[in-house]
């Protein structure tokens, strides 16, 4: 008896107008029309590439062969990566790059937002100037800073020599020991405005009454910041830091144009390394395996991102 | 009594000093950030009005001895080959960015509206799948997209760029616009429905006009993103006459790396349209960008 009932129910579900998920989908069929074009684009240009990258990561293309002549090698690409020396070099570079860029950008942006929160003459102009590095192209930024760091005619070197702090202009981006910090300075230059914008918006949501009440109760500026302002900014801080971290982890243009990963891999991060493996050395399989690993790491970021955003999602009804 | 008053006065003075201390450290910090932000851009401008010879001096000329607009004239002059190339890159960038912007808005508006208003099955899954796209770097998609574009015959066309730019423009566009739709009261549409409008009519006639600031913000974001994009343009296009500005100026100056004034002038011209667009419309843009993140 029970089995028969189960069968009827199952059959019922498959028909439009039956019960369950399919029926709900059918009832909402008009809604899908709105998201269909977006989904179609995303599916073609995202789902397919992800599938292809995973497939390619199990193959090798010896030099001189075309991509279609790929040879199946199982997990060899993955073991090769994990046992290579450059993997650890690039990974530590990526960690330094991501953590330093993210936290310094965030701290500077947050501090700017706090300093700009109070109204004063010229605030609007100042804010606009501070935002510009974020708007201009990373390619232009890379060239500007390359010129500033230039080992013969660079302006920073000239200032250091002029002040007597150096005998000759230092090789900021041509030297293994200084290249990564020098690039991080450029990256922060481009990114702190984003943190500033986000935190300025966050500051506007802090209730004035609470701050005033705290003041009446005798809290000093630091206490008001720490006990009232900061807790209100937890959400926006989390989202901002996550977005910065992901953007930094995925950086390409600044290191690629300024140094190409050199000298001696000192400024190679994951993304530039993958690009060089694929398009520089035609090692598509290894590059794909790297991409898959990257993908897994980013899914982790994605989990936290979605969780942070879900905290903000409003539960509102439909029409 | 007097001592009590004195103590109170001293306490007040100390508090004022502390407040002033905060304010002053804030100001000093802002001056420092202003220098950090502006000096590189000022140095770009100063270099761009030097001659090639004047730029190559040590110590540098802080202010150019003989300022010249020669670099700009060369880049913007359609009569010589440098100017022809540069202007073509400029138009290519404008074409690709405008097309991307228009398509992004057309595709994102209904999707964002649906995500904001409807509760169809799979809504949350699809929305977060869209957002997750922002997680992934362009490089991951390069090889397969290159092969895909070759298969559908779009390699070496601007179509390949427009289609690709849609994928990273759309997620943000959908997110930005959804924030705007969330803030438009549902009651407005319900009133229109009661008056006999269909859901689609209510959407077009009531919601669209109200979300104009969001659409403007989305359009700016798409435009700036496409204008500044480098990796795909660098990989998908090989013919000189198709290049967009970021890749174009690189090809240009990799042959002649000593022409720093020219490079700085090109960087400046490349930055002008997006900076102007942003500064004029930043009010909308900033609001849209931060809306989703600051909600409680």
XYZ file of C-alpha atoms in Angstrom:
615
model
C 0.000 0.000 0.000
C 2.607 2.450 1.069
C 4.716 1.727 -1.970
C 1.825 2.386 -4.305
C 1.021 5.686 -2.621
C 4.672 6.676 -2.929
C 4.584 5.980 -6.641
C 1.491 8.059 -7.267
C 3.004 10.926 -5.370
C 6.206 10.711 -7.343
C 4.296 10.722 -10.611
C 2.246 13.638 -9.441
C 5.382 15.672 -8.786
C 6.580 15.403 -12.335
C 3.482 16.997 -13.786
C 3.044 20.742 -13.879
C 0.199 21.563 -11.581
C 1.146 18.681 -9.281
C 2.642 19.293 -5.853
C 6.146 20.121 -4.611
C 9.122 21.828 -6.103
C 8.238 21.410 -9.780
C 4.838 22.877 -9.177
C 6.311 25.847 -7.381
C 8.768 26.338 -10.207
C 5.898 26.143 -12.678
C 3.882 28.683 -10.709
C 6.814 31.066 -10.741
C 7.678 30.464 -14.391
C 7.108 34.111 -15.266
C 9.670 35.185 -12.648
C 12.433 33.231 -14.344
C 11.999 35.257 -17.503
C 13.561 38.191 -15.658
C 16.695 36.349 -14.628
C 17.049 34.152 -17.696
C 19.247 36.461 -19.836
C 21.633 37.041 -16.940
C 21.762 33.328 -16.153
C 22.393 32.422 -19.782
C 25.392 34.737 -19.978
C 26.747 33.519 -16.651
C 26.305 29.873 -17.583
C 28.122 30.107 -20.910
C 30.958 32.245 -19.743
C 31.421 30.911 -16.223
C 30.162 27.355 -15.844
C 31.829 26.147 -19.026
C 35.237 27.677 -18.215
C 35.194 26.167 -14.731
C 34.398 22.724 -16.150
C 37.110 23.059 -18.799
C 39.731 24.201 -16.282
C 39.056 21.199 -14.060
C 39.322 18.872 -17.058
C 42.523 20.445 -18.329
C 44.159 20.166 -14.911
C 44.407 16.387 -15.415
C 46.172 16.707 -18.757
C 49.530 17.784 -20.058
C 50.500 19.500 -23.270
C 54.173 18.886 -24.061
C 55.922 21.838 -25.683
C 55.253 22.113 -29.391
C 51.936 20.280 -29.187
C 48.573 21.896 -29.630
C 45.991 22.004 -26.859
C 43.911 19.345 -28.614
C 46.821 16.864 -28.376
C 46.668 16.847 -24.601
C 47.819 13.750 -22.711
C 46.058 12.417 -19.618
C 48.369 12.477 -16.604
C 46.014 12.031 -13.644
C 46.983 14.080 -10.612
C 50.606 14.541 -11.714
C 50.111 18.282 -12.211
C 48.944 18.650 -8.642
C 51.785 16.658 -7.115
C 54.265 18.546 -9.295
C 52.961 21.863 -7.995
C 52.983 20.894 -4.327
C 56.511 19.533 -4.511
C 57.971 22.484 -6.414
C 60.005 25.153 -4.684
C 58.432 28.049 -6.543
C 54.992 27.043 -5.254
C 56.016 27.883 -1.698
C 57.787 31.053 -2.765
C 54.738 32.242 -4.682
C 52.396 31.225 -1.879
C 54.336 33.152 0.749
C 54.489 36.175 -1.581
C 50.728 35.953 -2.090
C 50.101 35.783 1.649
C 52.336 38.773 2.378
C 50.839 40.714 -0.510
C 47.223 39.937 0.408
C 47.483 40.428 4.168
C 49.626 43.581 4.073
C 47.608 45.205 1.263
C 44.273 44.349 2.832
C 44.939 45.433 6.388
C 46.938 48.561 5.631
C 44.397 49.676 2.984
C 41.607 49.051 5.429
C 43.322 50.858 8.314
C 44.210 53.888 6.169
C 40.759 53.997 4.570
C 39.030 53.700 7.929
C 41.239 56.417 9.444
C 40.475 58.708 6.481
C 36.764 58.036 6.887
C 36.947 58.963 10.584
C 38.983 62.101 9.874
C 36.558 63.114 7.115
C 33.454 62.395 9.159
C 33.378 65.835 10.777
C 32.405 68.621 8.394
C 35.054 71.223 7.521
C 35.850 73.581 4.665
C 37.133 71.685 1.644
C 35.997 68.276 2.849
C 34.249 67.449 -0.429
C 37.270 68.375 -2.534
C 39.619 66.439 -0.277
C 37.414 63.378 -0.440
C 37.237 63.563 -4.235
C 41.037 63.780 -4.517
C 41.516 60.849 -2.156
C 39.182 58.697 -4.257
C 40.859 59.319 -7.624
C 43.590 56.629 -7.385
C 40.865 54.023 -7.112
C 39.134 55.230 -10.275
C 42.067 55.559 -12.656
C 43.239 52.467 -14.473
C 45.649 50.119 -12.742
C 47.727 50.198 -15.924
C 48.168 53.975 -15.662
C 48.907 53.634 -11.934
C 51.551 51.005 -12.647
C 53.327 53.233 -15.146
C 53.172 56.279 -12.886
C 54.761 54.377 -10.012
C 57.269 52.643 -12.228
C 58.459 56.095 -13.191
C 58.471 57.248 -9.558
C 60.583 54.209 -8.564
C 62.869 54.487 -11.620
C 66.390 53.600 -10.514
C 68.023 56.443 -12.488
C 65.450 59.210 -12.732
C 62.910 58.270 -10.070
C 61.705 61.029 -7.801
C 61.849 59.051 -4.525
C 65.456 58.095 -5.161
C 66.278 61.721 -5.977
C 64.716 62.886 -2.708
C 66.624 60.278 -0.704
C 69.908 61.295 -2.373
C 69.067 64.986 -1.937
C 68.497 64.493 1.776
C 71.755 62.587 2.033
C 70.000 59.382 3.115
C 71.361 57.430 0.158
C 74.495 57.651 -1.998
C 72.602 56.741 -5.126
C 68.925 56.087 -5.940
C 67.880 52.648 -4.619
C 66.581 49.953 -6.995
C 63.141 49.777 -5.465
C 61.581 47.319 -7.900
C 64.745 45.773 -9.343
C 65.939 44.385 -6.051
C 64.717 41.143 -4.480
C 64.514 42.588 -0.981
C 62.501 45.720 -1.752
C 60.307 44.756 -4.693
C 57.355 43.263 -2.803
C 56.969 46.104 -0.246
C 57.351 48.641 -3.089
C 54.521 47.026 -5.044
C 52.377 46.829 -1.909
C 52.759 50.610 -1.493
C 51.339 51.047 -5.007
C 48.520 48.615 -4.365
C 47.532 50.362 -1.139
C 47.622 53.669 -2.981
C 44.989 52.299 -5.308
C 42.855 50.512 -2.746
C 42.551 52.526 0.434
C 39.914 54.806 -1.210
C 37.583 51.835 -1.545
C 37.822 51.147 2.197
C 37.352 54.857 2.816
C 34.114 54.977 0.790
C 32.704 51.914 2.505
C 33.600 53.078 6.003
C 32.301 56.605 5.392
C 28.951 55.106 4.474
C 29.121 52.892 7.539
C 29.852 55.828 9.831
C 26.684 57.541 8.670
C 24.630 54.712 10.118
C 25.985 55.159 13.645
C 23.123 56.705 15.669
C 23.947 60.232 16.802
C 21.834 59.884 19.960
C 23.946 57.001 21.196
C 27.137 59.029 20.779
C 25.566 61.987 22.552
C 24.290 59.790 25.364
C 27.756 58.302 25.792
C 29.218 61.801 25.944
C 26.733 62.826 28.634
C 27.722 59.726 30.575
C 31.312 60.957 30.493
C 32.818 58.707 27.829
C 35.868 60.232 26.135
C 36.435 60.246 22.386
C 38.293 56.952 22.411
C 35.692 55.247 24.598
C 32.879 56.534 22.378
C 34.679 55.168 19.328
C 35.447 51.811 20.903
C 32.119 51.153 22.607
C 29.623 52.869 20.294
C 31.004 53.550 16.822
C 33.068 50.442 16.266
C 30.442 47.826 17.189
C 28.095 49.484 14.701
C 30.649 49.093 11.956
C 31.289 45.398 12.406
C 29.182 44.392 9.432
C 30.525 46.884 6.944
C 34.087 46.224 8.154
C 33.734 42.502 7.541
C 32.361 42.985 4.048
C 35.019 45.583 3.195
C 37.909 43.458 4.448
C 36.618 40.408 2.584
C 36.187 42.311 -0.670
C 39.670 43.814 -0.306
C 41.189 40.433 0.505
C 39.635 38.786 -2.531
C 40.615 41.661 -4.822
C 44.199 41.551 -3.538
C 44.421 37.796 -3.770
C 43.350 38.155 -7.405
C 45.637 41.069 -8.287
C 47.344 40.931 -11.622
C 47.942 44.234 -13.338
C 50.248 45.998 -10.869
C 52.774 43.181 -10.374
C 52.514 42.094 -14.003
C 53.170 45.490 -15.551
C 55.632 46.773 -12.968
C 57.880 43.724 -12.632
C 56.379 40.715 -14.430
C 56.935 38.751 -11.207
C 60.667 39.447 -11.056
C 63.406 39.804 -10.056
C 63.928 36.045 -9.433
C 60.212 35.494 -8.704
C 60.403 37.883 -5.748
C 57.153 39.565 -6.760
C 55.334 36.614 -8.329
C 51.971 36.003 -6.745
C 49.598 33.156 -7.631
C 47.790 34.960 -10.408
C 50.870 36.258 -12.201
C 52.489 32.843 -11.833
C 49.457 31.109 -13.356
C 49.427 33.584 -16.225
C 53.093 33.015 -16.934
C 52.699 29.227 -16.798
C 49.789 29.308 -19.249
C 50.544 32.087 -21.689
C 54.296 32.446 -21.199
C 55.386 28.815 -21.037
C 52.322 27.102 -22.559
C 52.079 24.756 -19.573
C 48.288 24.686 -19.707
C 47.841 21.600 -17.521
C 49.893 22.891 -14.607
C 48.346 26.338 -14.928
C 44.877 24.759 -14.821
C 45.759 22.708 -11.752
C 46.906 25.911 -10.071
C 43.613 27.513 -11.087
C 41.629 24.665 -9.544
C 43.542 25.021 -6.256
C 42.936 28.753 -6.400
C 39.299 28.082 -7.054
C 39.041 25.949 -3.915
C 40.729 28.622 -1.806
C 38.381 31.271 -3.205
C 35.351 29.108 -2.485
C 36.440 29.359 1.135
C 36.567 33.142 0.890
C 33.207 32.928 -0.877
C 31.668 31.031 2.018
C 32.581 33.818 4.435
C 31.521 36.478 1.953
C 28.086 34.977 1.500
C 27.755 34.571 5.252
C 28.709 38.195 5.845
C 26.263 39.352 3.184
C 23.459 37.100 4.428
C 23.717 38.967 7.719
C 22.655 42.043 5.783
C 19.956 40.489 3.623
C 16.606 42.004 4.313
C 13.682 39.679 4.506
C 11.132 41.456 2.421
C 8.083 40.089 0.743
C 7.292 39.752 -2.910
C 4.757 41.690 -4.881
C 34.915 76.400 46.445
C 37.590 78.094 44.463
C 39.724 74.971 44.372
C 36.746 72.952 43.186
C 36.094 75.453 40.395
C 39.779 75.414 39.534
C 39.818 71.647 39.332
C 36.746 71.673 37.142
C 38.277 74.308 34.872
C 41.526 72.372 34.654
C 39.621 69.194 33.832
C 37.749 70.999 31.100
C 40.949 72.428 29.664
C 42.537 69.001 29.655
C 39.497 67.572 27.910
C 39.609 70.340 25.320
C 43.295 69.673 24.760
C 42.551 66.011 24.253
C 39.784 66.810 21.765
C 42.116 69.223 19.990
C 44.769 66.521 20.021
C 42.422 64.121 18.229
C 41.395 66.770 15.760
C 44.984 67.763 15.048
C 46.239 64.244 14.582
C 43.297 63.759 12.214
C 44.323 66.805 10.202
C 47.977 65.827 10.060
C 46.949 62.367 8.946
C 44.738 63.794 6.190
C 47.587 66.001 4.951
C 49.834 62.942 4.833
C 47.190 60.969 2.884
C 46.646 63.893 0.543
C 50.364 63.964 -0.270
C 50.473 60.172 -0.723
C 47.468 60.314 -3.046
C 48.162 63.459 -5.018
C 51.955 63.582 -5.420
C 52.165 60.619 -7.833
C 49.439 62.181 -9.976
C 51.108 65.600 -9.894
C 54.394 63.976 -10.869
C 52.621 62.284 -13.786
C 51.334 65.666 -14.976
C 54.688 67.413 -14.525
C 56.531 64.672 -16.404
C 53.994 64.739 -19.218
C 54.836 68.390 -19.986
C 58.596 67.818 -20.138
C 60.620 67.035 -23.200
C 62.078 63.518 -23.367
C 65.494 65.012 -22.696
C 64.338 67.057 -19.684
C 62.748 63.980 -18.108
C 66.041 62.090 -18.231
C 68.032 64.167 -15.798
C 69.403 63.533 -12.374
C 68.565 65.184 -10.102
C 65.192 65.643 -11.791
C 63.802 69.034 -12.726
C 61.140 69.434 -10.065
C 59.363 71.989 -12.211
C 59.943 71.640 -15.947
C 62.346 74.347 -17.227
C 60.609 74.496 -20.559
C 57.098 73.090 -20.224
C 55.809 71.720 -23.501
C 52.592 70.114 -24.689
C 54.488 68.219 -27.384
C 53.574 64.792 -25.932
C 49.877 65.612 -25.945
C 50.048 67.065 -29.438
C 51.767 63.946 -30.687
C 49.165 61.630 -29.119
C 46.140 63.613 -30.233
C 47.313 64.471 -33.736
C 45.492 62.313 -36.306
C 48.058 63.318 -38.914
C 50.949 61.235 -37.588
C 51.098 57.495 -36.939
C 51.399 57.807 -33.148
C 48.274 59.933 -32.975
C 46.388 57.670 -35.365
C 47.102 54.630 -33.209
C 46.375 56.377 -29.958
C 43.096 57.856 -31.118
C 42.024 54.494 -32.480
C 42.758 52.867 -29.094
C 40.710 55.596 -27.489
C 37.692 54.988 -29.748
C 38.016 51.232 -29.309
C 37.898 51.663 -25.548
C 34.936 53.982 -25.822
C 33.075 51.567 -28.108
C 33.708 48.459 -26.006
C 32.940 50.223 -22.713
C 29.732 51.816 -23.989
C 28.443 48.579 -25.489
C 29.269 46.690 -22.294
C 27.507 49.320 -20.211
C 24.312 49.270 -22.247
C 24.121 45.474 -22.347
C 24.921 45.154 -18.622
C 22.098 47.465 -17.700
C 19.605 45.784 -20.024
C 20.382 42.322 -18.664
C 20.908 43.300 -15.019
C 17.791 45.425 -14.488
C 15.209 42.634 -14.795
C 17.411 40.140 -12.968
C 18.002 42.502 -10.039
C 14.306 43.304 -9.913
C 13.413 39.639 -9.784
C 15.953 38.981 -7.032
C 14.557 41.875 -5.041
C 10.855 41.154 -5.429
C 10.102 37.550 -6.314
C 10.484 34.438 -4.220
C 10.841 31.819 -6.919
C 12.527 28.518 -6.005
C 16.293 28.728 -6.359
C 16.305 32.487 -5.900
C 18.905 32.550 -3.123
C 21.060 29.949 -4.811
C 21.094 31.882 -8.081
C 21.731 35.197 -6.360
C 24.724 33.914 -4.467
C 25.980 32.065 -7.527
C 25.980 35.434 -9.279
C 27.789 37.100 -6.384
C 30.381 34.348 -6.273
C 31.558 35.338 -9.724
C 33.216 38.318 -8.050
C 35.424 35.900 -6.183
C 37.142 34.514 -9.221
C 40.047 36.171 -10.954
C 40.034 36.780 -14.680
C 43.052 34.523 -15.122
C 41.088 31.376 -14.194
C 38.703 31.976 -17.081
C 41.282 33.057 -19.618
C 42.269 29.773 -21.256
C 38.793 28.260 -21.555
C 37.255 31.543 -22.654
C 39.941 32.002 -25.248
C 39.128 28.535 -26.619
C 35.391 29.249 -26.421
C 35.796 32.554 -28.248
C 37.869 30.844 -30.914
C 35.163 28.187 -31.308
C 32.423 30.755 -31.846
C 34.655 32.915 -34.017
C 34.926 35.909 -31.708
C 38.689 35.950 -31.124
C 40.187 39.174 -32.397
C 36.854 40.940 -32.303
C 35.526 43.439 -29.830
C 32.543 41.110 -29.347
C 34.731 38.731 -27.331
C 35.587 41.543 -24.931
C 32.018 42.802 -24.597
C 30.701 39.318 -23.855
C 33.468 38.681 -21.326
C 33.119 42.054 -19.629
C 29.444 41.307 -19.128
C 30.363 38.432 -16.854
C 32.168 40.545 -14.328
C 29.965 43.597 -14.894
C 26.728 41.700 -14.349
C 27.260 40.365 -10.824
C 28.059 43.783 -9.456
C 25.342 45.427 -11.509
C 22.786 42.966 -10.164
C 23.991 43.495 -6.608
C 23.968 47.301 -6.873
C 20.541 47.417 -8.474
C 19.002 44.930 -6.062
C 19.985 47.260 -3.222
C 18.053 50.040 -4.925
C 14.964 47.963 -5.615
C 14.934 46.755 -2.009
C 14.516 50.375 -0.945
C 11.580 51.141 -3.248
C 8.367 50.412 -1.329
C 6.442 47.456 -2.656
C 3.210 49.357 -1.896
C 3.818 51.652 -4.870
C 3.629 48.713 -7.223
C 0.689 47.202 -5.386
C -1.204 50.466 -5.852
C -0.498 50.357 -9.561
C -1.610 46.733 -9.717
C -4.888 47.649 -8.041
C -5.336 50.341 -10.666
C -5.127 47.626 -13.290
C -1.481 47.590 -14.319
C 0.188 44.243 -14.974
C 3.266 43.365 -12.971
C 5.451 44.173 -15.963
C 3.731 47.539 -16.455
C 4.161 48.356 -12.787
C 7.838 47.499 -13.113
C 8.360 49.675 -16.202
C 6.177 52.622 -15.210
C 6.663 52.820 -11.457
C 9.896 51.108 -10.474
C 12.159 51.981 -13.396
C 11.891 55.781 -13.027
C 12.438 55.517 -9.257
C 15.548 53.424 -9.713
C 17.192 55.850 -12.145
C 19.983 56.755 -9.679
C 20.757 53.068 -9.247
C 20.854 52.565 -12.979
C 23.202 55.517 -13.379
C 25.489 54.105 -10.688
C 25.450 50.690 -12.321
C 26.232 52.211 -15.683
C 29.234 54.111 -14.276
C 30.539 50.992 -12.621
C 30.260 48.943 -15.808
C 31.846 51.687 -17.845
C 34.822 52.199 -15.533
C 35.338 48.448 -15.219
C 35.355 47.944 -18.979
C 37.453 51.043 -19.633
C 40.186 49.890 -17.252
C 40.120 46.182 -18.122
C 43.457 44.801 -19.163
C 43.936 41.009 -19.039
C 41.254 39.909 -21.498
C 42.024 42.685 -23.932
C 45.698 41.781 -23.637
C 44.994 38.112 -24.383
C 42.070 38.180 -26.826
C 43.205 40.879 -29.208
C 46.308 40.729 -31.324
C 45.772 43.183 -34.150
C 47.076 46.655 -33.512
C 43.989 48.411 -34.833
C 41.696 46.621 -32.349
C 43.520 47.305 -29.098
C 41.903 49.176 -26.249
C 43.784 51.886 -24.364
C 45.331 49.913 -21.463
C 46.841 47.353 -23.834
C 47.433 49.884 -26.595
C 49.624 52.169 -24.552
C 51.580 49.194 -23.329
C 52.364 47.985 -26.860
C 53.139 51.510 -27.753
C 55.706 52.197 -25.124
C 57.237 48.768 -24.754
C 59.044 49.551 -28.012
C 60.223 52.883 -26.722
C 60.484 52.732 -22.946
C 62.492 55.930 -22.707
C 59.578 58.149 -23.715
C 58.294 58.679 -20.187
C 56.689 62.051 -20.943
C 54.662 60.352 -23.704
C 53.729 57.488 -21.401
C 52.641 59.894 -18.659
C 50.616 61.962 -21.130
C 48.913 58.805 -22.388
C 48.190 57.696 -18.807
C 46.700 61.083 -18.090
C 44.466 61.098 -21.175
C 43.364 57.555 -20.394
C 42.387 58.596 -16.845
C 40.438 61.733 -17.760
C 37.138 60.234 -18.975
C 36.647 57.885 -16.029
C 37.712 60.425 -13.418
C 35.376 63.084 -14.835
C 32.499 60.611 -15.114
C 33.118 59.450 -11.577
C 33.449 62.890 -10.012
C 30.281 64.162 -11.681
C 28.188 61.175 -10.670
C 29.941 59.973 -7.522
C 26.970 60.757 -5.305
C 24.900 58.012 -6.944
C 27.778 55.681 -7.245
C 28.934 55.806 -3.648
C 25.406 55.391 -2.387
C 24.787 52.346 -4.532
C 28.111 50.755 -3.758
C 27.737 50.966 -0.011
C 24.008 50.382 0.281
C 24.194 46.600 0.526
C 27.071 46.549 2.955
C 25.868 48.978 5.609
C 22.402 47.593 6.182
C 21.734 46.056 9.559
